């Protein structure tokens, strides 16, 4: 099992050239200081990726995309950005199936499997995002929902799987599941991946949803939590740096 924790920021549709530089400048020192113990990355809007990659050259910060086209081959798909293009500008990983993509763009398992396959073919590591809504949890369906979201992994032929468990009701709300809920779901995700992909698969399961400087150490100490996917708190250098620190110096 990998020991290194992952802390990945998800900037969503935020940023500007000037703001990105200020934020990144505040991150390089904490990211480099943590590099032996923590893999740090940010997923940023596509238009900024090349600039960020250049600015972050010679640092330990990994750079990724927030989404990728479902279309495998470059061509007449106006507005789309292919996995090859993301790799070409230096992206190392890509979020696939974030709940905001599922909600606003109706991304289902068929589309997400294509996105996973395109990413892998281009040499990007896909991070598959899964998670239940509040209504689904209240109906006691969270395990079935997450299992159904993971089922596409059976088709993807992976030797390495990265998943982010992000309960939809915890994203951007300040509400966080109790540690027992996180532990139970992460264990279920591990079990599902092993049964879908075989026992030799390398697994990494991040938790996401209102992770902040105050709760990161507790969340990262939960069993089967291999890292964090951080939205709002990744937009400030000091809070993101504090989360990185919590990943190797648990309080
Ligand atoms: P949040 O977002 O940390 O702002 O809750 C997490 C995410 O959507 O990845």
Short mmCIF file of C-alpha atoms and ligand atoms in Angstrom, two decimals:
data_model
loop_
_atom_site.label_atom_id
_atom_site.label_comp_id
_atom_site.label_asym_id
_atom_site.label_seq_id
_atom_site.Cartn_x
_atom_site.Cartn_y
_atom_site.Cartn_z
CA UNK A 1 0.00 0.00 0.00
CA UNK A 2 1.28 3.48 -0.79
CA UNK A 3 2.18 5.50 2.25
CA UNK A 4 2.31 8.98 0.76
CA UNK A 5 -0.90 10.97 1.30
CA UNK A 6 -2.32 13.01 -1.53
CA UNK A 7 -3.67 16.53 -1.16
CA UNK A 8 -5.34 17.74 -4.33
CA UNK A 9 -6.94 21.16 -4.74
CA UNK A 10 -9.93 21.62 -7.03
CA UNK A 11 -10.14 25.25 -8.09
CA UNK A 12 -13.42 24.73 -9.99
CA UNK A 13 -14.39 27.78 -12.11
CA UNK A 14 -12.24 30.20 -10.13
CA UNK A 15 -9.04 32.10 -10.73
CA UNK A 16 -7.36 34.68 -12.94
CA UNK A 17 -3.81 34.97 -14.20
CA UNK A 18 -2.93 37.41 -11.42
CA UNK A 19 -4.73 35.58 -8.61
CA UNK A 20 -3.29 32.21 -9.67
CA UNK A 21 0.26 33.53 -9.46
CA UNK A 22 -0.27 34.93 -6.01
CA UNK A 23 -1.84 31.71 -4.80
CA UNK A 24 0.84 29.50 -6.34
CA UNK A 25 3.64 31.64 -4.97
CA UNK A 26 2.26 31.00 -1.51
CA UNK A 27 2.11 27.25 -2.14
CA UNK A 28 5.51 26.39 -3.55
CA UNK A 29 7.36 26.48 -0.23
CA UNK A 30 4.87 24.30 1.72
CA UNK A 31 4.48 21.92 -1.25
CA UNK A 32 8.22 21.47 -1.66
CA UNK A 33 8.73 21.10 2.09
CA UNK A 34 6.14 18.30 2.18
CA UNK A 35 7.21 16.59 -1.04
CA UNK A 36 8.75 13.47 0.51
CA UNK A 37 5.58 12.68 2.44
CA UNK A 38 2.74 14.34 0.54
CA UNK A 39 1.86 14.36 -3.16
CA UNK A 40 0.35 17.80 -3.73
CA UNK A 41 -1.55 18.83 -6.80
CA UNK A 42 -4.09 21.27 -8.08
CA UNK A 43 -6.81 20.76 -10.65
CA UNK A 44 -7.31 24.04 -12.49
CA UNK A 45 -9.41 25.41 -15.36
CA UNK A 46 -7.99 24.28 -18.70
CA UNK A 47 -7.17 27.79 -19.94
CA UNK A 48 -4.67 28.23 -17.11
CA UNK A 49 -3.01 24.81 -17.17
CA UNK A 50 -0.08 25.62 -19.46
CA UNK A 51 0.70 28.82 -17.57
CA UNK A 52 0.49 27.10 -14.21
CA UNK A 53 2.69 24.27 -15.43
CA UNK A 54 5.33 26.74 -16.54
CA UNK A 55 5.09 28.77 -13.36
CA UNK A 56 5.30 25.62 -11.23
CA UNK A 57 8.26 24.14 -13.13
CA UNK A 58 11.02 23.08 -10.70
CA UNK A 59 8.52 22.70 -7.87
CA UNK A 60 6.91 19.52 -6.55
CA UNK A 61 3.38 20.71 -7.36
CA UNK A 62 1.47 18.38 -9.69
CA UNK A 63 -1.00 19.91 -12.12
CA UNK A 64 -4.23 18.38 -13.34
CA UNK A 65 -7.48 19.14 -15.13
CA UNK A 66 -11.01 19.24 -13.74
CA UNK A 67 -12.58 17.42 -16.66
CA UNK A 68 -11.71 15.84 -20.01
CA UNK A 69 -13.57 15.28 -23.24
CA UNK A 70 -15.49 12.06 -23.73
CA UNK A 71 -14.29 12.08 -27.35
CA UNK A 72 -11.17 10.01 -27.80
CA UNK A 73 -9.72 11.42 -31.00
CA UNK A 74 -9.09 15.08 -31.83
CA UNK A 75 -11.46 16.41 -34.47
CA UNK A 76 -14.73 18.25 -35.05
CA UNK A 77 -15.93 18.64 -31.46
CA UNK A 78 -16.16 22.41 -31.01
CA UNK A 79 -15.35 23.55 -27.51
CA UNK A 80 -13.97 20.23 -26.33
CA UNK A 81 -10.51 19.59 -24.86
CA UNK A 82 -9.09 16.11 -25.37
CA UNK A 83 -7.03 14.02 -22.99
CA UNK A 84 -4.08 14.26 -25.40
CA UNK A 85 -4.26 18.06 -25.25
CA UNK A 86 -4.29 18.03 -21.46
CA UNK A 87 -1.27 15.74 -21.42
CA UNK A 88 0.41 17.91 -24.04
CA UNK A 89 0.28 20.98 -21.78
CA UNK A 90 1.63 18.98 -18.85
CA UNK A 91 -1.42 17.80 -16.93
CA UNK A 92 -0.63 14.72 -14.86
CA UNK A 93 -4.09 13.80 -13.60
CA UNK A 94 -7.72 14.65 -14.27
CA UNK A 95 -10.88 14.64 -12.17
CA UNK A 96 -13.57 12.48 -13.75
CA UNK A 97 -17.22 12.58 -12.74
CA UNK A 98 -17.14 15.34 -10.15
CA UNK A 99 -20.65 15.68 -8.75
CA UNK A 100 -20.98 19.12 -10.35
CA UNK A 101 -20.32 17.49 -13.75
CA UNK A 102 -22.85 14.77 -12.98
CA UNK A 103 -25.42 17.35 -11.84
CA UNK A 104 -25.04 20.11 -14.44
CA UNK A 105 -23.89 18.07 -17.44
CA UNK A 106 -25.73 14.81 -16.88
CA UNK A 107 -22.54 12.78 -16.96
CA UNK A 108 -23.39 9.12 -16.49
CA UNK A 109 -21.32 5.95 -16.30
CA UNK A 110 -21.22 5.52 -20.08
CA UNK A 111 -19.69 8.98 -20.58
CA UNK A 112 -17.45 8.64 -17.53
CA UNK A 113 -16.04 5.31 -18.70
CA UNK A 114 -15.06 6.99 -21.99
CA UNK A 115 -13.43 9.82 -20.06
CA UNK A 116 -11.53 7.32 -17.89
CA UNK A 117 -10.33 5.38 -20.93
CA UNK A 118 -9.31 8.50 -22.84
CA UNK A 119 -7.36 9.76 -19.83
CA UNK A 120 -5.50 6.50 -19.36
CA UNK A 121 -4.69 6.25 -23.07
CA UNK A 122 -3.16 9.74 -22.90
CA UNK A 123 -1.10 8.91 -19.82
CA UNK A 124 -3.20 10.94 -17.38
CA UNK A 125 -4.24 9.50 -14.04
CA UNK A 126 -8.03 9.78 -13.74
CA UNK A 127 -9.43 10.45 -10.27
CA UNK A 128 -12.99 9.12 -10.33
CA UNK A 129 -15.27 11.15 -8.06
CA UNK A 130 -18.20 9.38 -6.41
CA UNK A 131 -20.68 10.24 -3.68
CA UNK A 132 -24.30 10.19 -2.66
CA UNK A 133 -26.78 13.07 -2.30
CA UNK A 134 -28.40 13.89 1.01
CA UNK A 135 -31.69 12.34 -0.12
CA UNK A 136 -29.88 9.13 -1.03
CA UNK A 137 -28.15 8.97 2.35
CA UNK A 138 -31.37 9.70 4.19
CA UNK A 139 -32.97 6.85 2.27
CA UNK A 140 -30.12 4.55 3.34
CA UNK A 141 -29.00 4.12 -0.27
CA UNK A 142 -25.49 5.58 -0.04
CA UNK A 143 -23.71 2.24 -0.43
CA UNK A 144 -25.72 1.17 -3.48
CA UNK A 145 -25.27 4.58 -5.10
CA UNK A 146 -21.51 4.60 -4.64
CA UNK A 147 -21.21 0.95 -5.72
CA UNK A 148 -23.14 1.76 -8.91
CA UNK A 149 -20.87 4.74 -9.61
CA UNK A 150 -17.79 2.53 -9.13
CA UNK A 151 -19.12 -0.26 -11.35
CA UNK A 152 -17.63 1.28 -14.49
CA UNK A 153 -14.17 0.40 -13.14
CA UNK A 154 -14.81 -3.20 -14.15
CA UNK A 155 -14.66 -2.13 -17.81
CA UNK A 156 -11.64 0.14 -17.53
CA UNK A 157 -8.79 -2.40 -17.15
CA UNK A 158 -6.80 -0.52 -14.54
CA UNK A 159 -3.73 -1.44 -12.56
CA UNK A 160 -3.99 1.73 -10.51
CA UNK A 161 -7.25 3.27 -9.31
CA UNK A 162 -7.73 6.67 -7.71
CA UNK A 163 -11.16 7.52 -6.37
CA UNK A 164 -12.41 10.56 -4.46
CA UNK A 165 -15.35 9.94 -2.16
CA UNK A 166 -17.24 13.22 -2.02
CA UNK A 167 -20.70 13.09 -0.44
CA UNK A 168 -22.65 15.68 -2.44
CA UNK A 169 -24.18 17.08 0.76
CA UNK A 170 -20.71 17.82 2.15
CA UNK A 171 -19.42 19.75 -0.87
CA UNK A 172 -19.17 23.46 -0.19
CA UNK A 173 -21.61 23.20 2.73
CA UNK A 174 -19.31 23.04 5.76
CA UNK A 175 -21.03 19.75 6.69
CA UNK A 176 -18.71 16.80 7.07
CA UNK A 177 -19.67 13.17 7.70
CA UNK A 178 -18.58 11.82 11.07
CA UNK A 179 -15.37 9.81 10.94
CA UNK A 180 -17.28 6.50 11.27
CA UNK A 181 -19.27 7.35 8.13
CA UNK A 182 -16.10 8.23 6.23
CA UNK A 183 -14.35 5.05 7.42
CA UNK A 184 -17.30 2.84 6.48
CA UNK A 185 -17.61 4.28 2.99
CA UNK A 186 -13.88 4.20 2.29
CA UNK A 187 -13.75 0.56 3.35
CA UNK A 188 -16.66 -0.23 1.06
CA UNK A 189 -14.90 1.56 -1.81
CA UNK A 190 -11.71 -0.46 -1.22
CA UNK A 191 -13.71 -3.70 -1.21
CA UNK A 192 -15.57 -2.77 -4.39
CA UNK A 193 -12.40 -1.83 -6.25
CA UNK A 194 -10.71 -5.08 -5.25
CA UNK A 195 -13.65 -7.10 -6.49
CA UNK A 196 -13.98 -5.12 -9.73
CA UNK A 197 -10.30 -4.76 -10.63
CA UNK A 198 -8.60 -7.73 -8.99
CA UNK A 199 -6.41 -8.02 -5.95
CA UNK A 200 -3.25 -6.65 -7.58
CA UNK A 201 -4.72 -3.22 -8.26
CA UNK A 202 -3.12 -0.23 -6.54
CA UNK A 203 -5.80 1.76 -4.73
CA UNK A 204 -5.97 5.32 -3.53
CA UNK A 205 -9.16 6.76 -2.05
CA UNK A 206 -9.32 10.45 -1.24
CA UNK A 207 -12.02 12.11 0.84
CA UNK A 208 -13.55 15.37 -0.36
CA UNK A 209 -16.28 17.67 0.93
CA UNK A 210 -15.65 20.66 3.20
CA UNK A 211 -12.10 19.64 4.10
CA UNK A 212 -10.43 22.62 5.75
CA UNK A 213 -7.44 23.56 7.88
CA UNK A 214 -9.36 22.72 11.05
CA UNK A 215 -10.64 19.24 10.19
CA UNK A 216 -7.99 17.89 7.80
CA UNK A 217 -5.84 16.13 10.41
CA UNK A 218 -8.80 14.22 11.83
CA UNK A 219 -10.12 13.22 8.40
CA UNK A 220 -6.70 12.20 7.08
CA UNK A 221 -6.21 9.95 10.10
CA UNK A 222 -9.32 7.87 9.28
CA UNK A 223 -8.54 4.36 8.04
CA UNK A 224 -8.55 3.94 4.25
CA UNK A 225 -8.36 7.71 3.74
CA UNK A 226 -5.35 8.18 1.48
CA UNK A 227 -5.68 11.88 0.98
CA UNK A 228 -8.03 14.80 0.45
CA UNK A 229 -9.69 16.54 -2.47
CA UNK A 230 -10.13 20.14 -1.43
CA UNK A 231 -12.37 22.75 -3.06
CA UNK A 232 -12.95 26.05 -1.25
CA UNK A 233 -9.99 25.75 1.11
CA UNK A 234 -7.61 25.27 -1.84
CA UNK A 235 -8.24 28.83 -3.00
CA UNK A 236 -6.25 30.34 -0.12
CA UNK A 237 -2.56 29.53 0.21
CA UNK A 238 -2.60 29.48 4.01
CA UNK A 239 -5.53 27.08 4.36
CA UNK A 240 -4.26 24.76 1.62
CA UNK A 241 -0.78 24.81 3.17
CA UNK A 242 -2.28 23.91 6.55
CA UNK A 243 -4.06 20.92 4.99
CA UNK A 244 -0.82 19.77 3.37
CA UNK A 245 0.88 20.03 6.71
CA UNK A 246 -1.88 18.01 8.37
CA UNK A 247 -1.20 15.24 5.84
CA UNK A 248 2.28 14.59 7.21
CA UNK A 249 2.21 16.01 10.68
CA UNK A 250 -1.18 14.91 12.02
CA UNK A 251 -2.14 16.98 15.07
P1 LIG B 1 -15.29 21.78 -0.99
O1 LIG B 1 -15.32 21.09 -2.45
O2 LIG B 1 -13.97 21.41 -0.37
O3 LIG B 1 -15.43 23.23 -1.26
O4 LIG B 1 -16.44 21.19 -0.23
C1 LIG B 1 -14.77 19.81 -2.66
C2 LIG B 1 -14.94 19.42 -4.10
O5 LIG B 1 -15.99 19.74 -4.70
O6 LIG B 1 -14.06 18.78 -4.70
#
